[in-house]
XYZ file of C-alpha atoms in Angstrom:
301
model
C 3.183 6.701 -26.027
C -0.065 5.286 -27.144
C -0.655 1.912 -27.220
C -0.937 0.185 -30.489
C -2.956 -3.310 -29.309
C -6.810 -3.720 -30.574
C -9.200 -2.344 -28.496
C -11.941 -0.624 -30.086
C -14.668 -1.711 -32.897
C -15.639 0.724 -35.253
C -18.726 1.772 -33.320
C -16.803 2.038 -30.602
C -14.476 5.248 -32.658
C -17.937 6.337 -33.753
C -19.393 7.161 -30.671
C -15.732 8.186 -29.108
C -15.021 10.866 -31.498
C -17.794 11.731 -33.652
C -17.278 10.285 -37.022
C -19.559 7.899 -39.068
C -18.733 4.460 -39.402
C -18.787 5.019 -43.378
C -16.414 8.012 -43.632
C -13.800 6.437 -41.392
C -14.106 3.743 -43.346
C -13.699 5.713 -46.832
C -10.944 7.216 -44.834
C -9.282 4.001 -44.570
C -9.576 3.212 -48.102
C -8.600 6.161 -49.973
C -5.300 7.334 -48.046
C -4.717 4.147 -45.649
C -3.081 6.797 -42.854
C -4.162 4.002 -40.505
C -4.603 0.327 -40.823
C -7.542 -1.154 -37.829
C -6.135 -4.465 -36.337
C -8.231 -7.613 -37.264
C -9.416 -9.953 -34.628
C -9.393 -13.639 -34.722
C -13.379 -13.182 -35.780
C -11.986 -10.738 -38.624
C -13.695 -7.834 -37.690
C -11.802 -4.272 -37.337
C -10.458 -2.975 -33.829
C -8.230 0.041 -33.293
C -5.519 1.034 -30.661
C -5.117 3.885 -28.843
C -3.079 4.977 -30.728
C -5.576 4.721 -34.078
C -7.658 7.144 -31.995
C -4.904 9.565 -31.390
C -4.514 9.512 -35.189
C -8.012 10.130 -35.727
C -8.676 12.490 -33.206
C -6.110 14.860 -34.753
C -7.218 14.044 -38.202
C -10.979 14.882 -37.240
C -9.619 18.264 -35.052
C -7.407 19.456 -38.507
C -10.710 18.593 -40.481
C -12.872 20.826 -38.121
C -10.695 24.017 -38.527
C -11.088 23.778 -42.444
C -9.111 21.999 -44.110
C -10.125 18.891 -46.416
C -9.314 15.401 -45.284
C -6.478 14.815 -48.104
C -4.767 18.430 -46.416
C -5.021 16.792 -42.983
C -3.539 13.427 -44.207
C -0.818 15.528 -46.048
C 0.178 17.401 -43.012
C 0.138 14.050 -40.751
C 2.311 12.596 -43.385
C 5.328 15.783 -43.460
C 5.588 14.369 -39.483
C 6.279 16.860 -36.704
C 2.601 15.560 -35.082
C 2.325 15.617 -31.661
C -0.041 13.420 -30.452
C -2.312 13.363 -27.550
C -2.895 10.175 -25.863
C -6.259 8.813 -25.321
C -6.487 9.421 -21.240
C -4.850 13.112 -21.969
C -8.192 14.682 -23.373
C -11.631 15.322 -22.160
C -12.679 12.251 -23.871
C -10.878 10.044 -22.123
C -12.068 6.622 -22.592
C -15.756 6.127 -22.254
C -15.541 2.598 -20.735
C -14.555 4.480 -17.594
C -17.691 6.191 -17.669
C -19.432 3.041 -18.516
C -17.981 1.308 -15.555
C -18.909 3.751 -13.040
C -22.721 3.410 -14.475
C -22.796 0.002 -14.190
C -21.413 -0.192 -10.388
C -24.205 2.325 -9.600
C -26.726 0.203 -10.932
C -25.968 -2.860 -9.479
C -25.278 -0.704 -6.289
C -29.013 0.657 -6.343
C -30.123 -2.871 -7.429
C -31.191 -2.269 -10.620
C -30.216 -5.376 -12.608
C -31.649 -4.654 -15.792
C -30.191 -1.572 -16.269
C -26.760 -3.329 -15.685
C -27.954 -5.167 -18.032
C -28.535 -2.513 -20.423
C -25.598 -0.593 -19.878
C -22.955 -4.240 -20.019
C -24.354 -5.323 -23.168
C -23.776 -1.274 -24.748
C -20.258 -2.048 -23.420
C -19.822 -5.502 -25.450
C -21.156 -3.942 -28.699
C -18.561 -1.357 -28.290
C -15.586 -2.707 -27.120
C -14.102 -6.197 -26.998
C -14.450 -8.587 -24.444
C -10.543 -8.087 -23.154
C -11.687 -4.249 -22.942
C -14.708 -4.938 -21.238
C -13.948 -7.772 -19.091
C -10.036 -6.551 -17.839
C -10.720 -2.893 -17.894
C -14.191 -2.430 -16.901
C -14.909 -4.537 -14.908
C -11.674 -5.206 -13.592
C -12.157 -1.506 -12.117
C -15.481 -2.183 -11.165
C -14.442 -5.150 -9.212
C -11.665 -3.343 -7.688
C -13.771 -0.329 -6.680
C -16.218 -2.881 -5.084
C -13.651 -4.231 -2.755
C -12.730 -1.101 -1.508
C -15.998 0.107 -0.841
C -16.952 -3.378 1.117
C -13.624 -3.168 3.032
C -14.162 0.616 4.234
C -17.472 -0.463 5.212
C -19.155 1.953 2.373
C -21.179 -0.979 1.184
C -23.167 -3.479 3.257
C -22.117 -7.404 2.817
C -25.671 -7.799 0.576
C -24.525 -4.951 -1.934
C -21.292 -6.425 -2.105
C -22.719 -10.397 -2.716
C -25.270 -8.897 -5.743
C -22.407 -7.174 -7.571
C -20.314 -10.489 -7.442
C -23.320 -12.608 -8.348
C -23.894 -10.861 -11.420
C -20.551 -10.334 -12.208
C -19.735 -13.838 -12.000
C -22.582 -15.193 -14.262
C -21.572 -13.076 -16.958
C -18.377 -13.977 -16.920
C -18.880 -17.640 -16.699
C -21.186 -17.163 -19.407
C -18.390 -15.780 -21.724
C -16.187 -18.322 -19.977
C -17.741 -21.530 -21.023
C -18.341 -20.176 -24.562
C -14.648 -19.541 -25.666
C -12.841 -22.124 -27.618
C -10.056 -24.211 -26.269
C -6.536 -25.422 -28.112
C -5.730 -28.720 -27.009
C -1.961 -28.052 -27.762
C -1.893 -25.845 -24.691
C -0.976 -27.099 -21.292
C -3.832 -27.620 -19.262
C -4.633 -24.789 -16.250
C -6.063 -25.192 -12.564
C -7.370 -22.040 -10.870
C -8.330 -21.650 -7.587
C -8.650 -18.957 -5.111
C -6.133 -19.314 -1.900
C -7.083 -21.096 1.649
C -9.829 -18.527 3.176
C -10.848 -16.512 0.503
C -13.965 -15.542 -1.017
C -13.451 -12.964 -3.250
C -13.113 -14.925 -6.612
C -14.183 -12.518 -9.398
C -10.373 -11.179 -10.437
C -9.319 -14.849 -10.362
C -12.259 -15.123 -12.580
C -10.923 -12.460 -14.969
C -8.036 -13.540 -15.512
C -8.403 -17.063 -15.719
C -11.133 -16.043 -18.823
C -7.875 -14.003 -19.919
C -6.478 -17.532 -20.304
C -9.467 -19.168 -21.451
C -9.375 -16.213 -24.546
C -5.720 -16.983 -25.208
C -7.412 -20.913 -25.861
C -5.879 -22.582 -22.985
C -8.245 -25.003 -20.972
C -9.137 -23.833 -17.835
C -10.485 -26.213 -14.622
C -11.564 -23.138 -12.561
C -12.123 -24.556 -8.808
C -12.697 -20.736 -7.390
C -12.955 -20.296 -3.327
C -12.972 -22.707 -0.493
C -11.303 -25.820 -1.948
C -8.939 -27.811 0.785
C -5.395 -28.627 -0.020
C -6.042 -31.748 -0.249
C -8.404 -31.290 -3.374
C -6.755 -29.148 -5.216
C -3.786 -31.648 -5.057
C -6.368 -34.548 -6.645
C -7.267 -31.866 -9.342
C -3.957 -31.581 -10.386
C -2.587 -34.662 -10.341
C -6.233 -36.192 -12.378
C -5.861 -33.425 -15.115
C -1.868 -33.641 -15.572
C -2.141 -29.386 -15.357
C 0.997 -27.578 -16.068
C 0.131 -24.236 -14.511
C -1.629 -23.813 -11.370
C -2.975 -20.279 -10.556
C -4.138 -18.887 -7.096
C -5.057 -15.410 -5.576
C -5.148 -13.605 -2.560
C -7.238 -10.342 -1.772
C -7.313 -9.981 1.784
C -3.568 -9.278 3.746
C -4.436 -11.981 7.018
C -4.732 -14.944 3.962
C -1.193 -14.197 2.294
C 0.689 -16.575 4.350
C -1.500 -19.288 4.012
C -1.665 -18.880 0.266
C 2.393 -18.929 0.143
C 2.203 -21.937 2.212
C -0.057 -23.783 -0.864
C 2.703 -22.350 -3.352
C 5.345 -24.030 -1.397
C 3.764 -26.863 -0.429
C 2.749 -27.218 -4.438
C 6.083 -26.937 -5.566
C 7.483 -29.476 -3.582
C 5.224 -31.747 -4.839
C 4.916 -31.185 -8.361
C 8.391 -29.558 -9.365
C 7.937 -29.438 -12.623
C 4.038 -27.231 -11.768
C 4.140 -23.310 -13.007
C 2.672 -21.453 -10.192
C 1.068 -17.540 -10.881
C -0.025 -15.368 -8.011
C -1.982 -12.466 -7.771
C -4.306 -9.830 -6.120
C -4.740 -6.866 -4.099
C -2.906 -8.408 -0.963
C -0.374 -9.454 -3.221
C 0.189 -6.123 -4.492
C 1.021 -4.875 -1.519
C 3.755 -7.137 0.334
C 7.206 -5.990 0.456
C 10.576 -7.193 2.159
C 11.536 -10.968 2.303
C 7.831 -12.162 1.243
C 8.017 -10.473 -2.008
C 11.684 -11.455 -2.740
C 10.226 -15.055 -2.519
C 6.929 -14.712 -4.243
C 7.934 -11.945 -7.127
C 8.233 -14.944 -9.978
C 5.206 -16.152 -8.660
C 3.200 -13.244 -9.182
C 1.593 -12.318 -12.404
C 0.727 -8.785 -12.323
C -1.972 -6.048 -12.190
C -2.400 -5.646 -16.219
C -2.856 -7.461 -19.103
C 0.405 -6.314 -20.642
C 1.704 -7.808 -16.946
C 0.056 -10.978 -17.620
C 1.663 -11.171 -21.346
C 4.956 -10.553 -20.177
C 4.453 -13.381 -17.057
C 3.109 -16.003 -19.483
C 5.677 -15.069 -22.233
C 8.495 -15.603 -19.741
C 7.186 -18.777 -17.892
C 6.109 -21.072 -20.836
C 9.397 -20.297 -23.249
């Protein structure tokens, strides 16, 4: 089933499926068939499922008949739908994400430049930040682990992926109703950029967010908390040989702040099984954003 949350702007569905920004929205207006979802800065987005909608709408329109027969048909029901990822069109921010990791790969900054900003006009930051460059950042780490990328390649994608994230980081509005966060990546680890993600994830949903990132002691991270009052504490762990001393810091938090809400996550995370994950599964957040809904929904009720 397609999913109905806002992830597209209008130029976005231009460029996906073909259709001027002016007739979709004449669309809109005359038989309302679908209705975009507004974002806190009131502009338009649409779901997946708005484009599965469309794309039938614009296919029906294509093989002759008028727009109002096409509506009329939608409306009798008996549609089948195909999702997004089920056509040849897939979603162009996977495309876009493979682009930019070459780029960066063959050093070329400025057309990374280039192609990030194309994805920010189109899609919105949760779009481009979670699924773009969450893959990108992903694909990275496999290439650096299986030795398919030197240690230089893999330090210039982080360092540009980091600044622009901390640049959309620092610019995002905070409610001071909501508890206060610490983030920090677990005892021996360096790769920081998906704690980075999500913690803007946070930061987006308005809570303030004291990001430490990697190689913080115990001890430290201890002051933090205690000198902000934070309610949630938030750690990750990428690389298998670090997921026992990251448990350690959960346990060692929770014992002395009992009242602290701990989230865990990343790719070593993902993979522990038995007894480990038994312990740990309420701790850890997920892979997805609809994961990190569900955690957040079910921790701060």
């Amino acid at each position: 089933m397609a999913s109905t949350e806002g992830k597209y702007n209008i130029k976005a569905i231009s460029t996906m499926l073909g259709i001027q920004p002016g007739t979709l929205r004449a669309w809109e207006r005359r038989y309302q068939i679908i209705e975009p979802i507004r974002n806190t800065a009131g502009h338009r987005l649409y779901s997946d499922e708005h484009v599965a909608i469309l794309r039938w709408l614009i296919d029906k329109v294509n093989k002759g008949f008028t727009i109002g027969q096409a509506v009329g048909l939608f409306e009798k029901g008996n549609v089948v739908l195909q999702s997004p990822e089920s056509t040849n069109h897939s979603d162009y921010s996977v495309q876009l994400s493979d682009d930019i990791l070459h780029a960066l790969l063959s050093f070329e900054e400025m057309k990374a430049h280039q192609l990030l900003n194309q994805a920010f006009s189109l899609f919105s930051i949760d779009k481009v930040t979670i699924d773009i460059l969450g893959t990108l950042l992903v694909k990275v780490g496999h290439m650096w682990e299986n030795n398919e990328i030197s240690t230089a390649h893999e330090h210039f994608v982080t360092s540009f992926l980091r600044t622009k994230i901390g640049n959309i980081f620092h610019g995002l509005p905070v409610d001071g109703f909501l508890p206060k966060v610490v983030a920090v990546c677990g005892p021996n680890e360096t790769h920081e950029l998906g704690l980075l993600i999500f913690t803007l994830f946070l930061r987006r949903k308005g809570f303030e967010v004291i990001y430490l990132g990697a190689g913080i002691p115990n001890q430290d991270v201890e002051l933090v908390l205690r000198e902000v009052e934070a309610k949630l504490f938030f750690t990750s762990c990428t690389i298998e040989k670090n997921i026992k001393a990251t448990s350690d810091l959960i346990h060692h938090l929770k014992e002395c702040f009992p009242d602290l809400i701990i989230g865990t996550g990343g790719y070593a995370f993902d993979q522990i099984e038995g007894d480990m994950k038994q312990d740990l599964e309420s701790h850890i957040v997920g892979k997805t954003k609809a994961d990190w809904e569900g955690w957040l929904r079910s921790n701060l009720q």
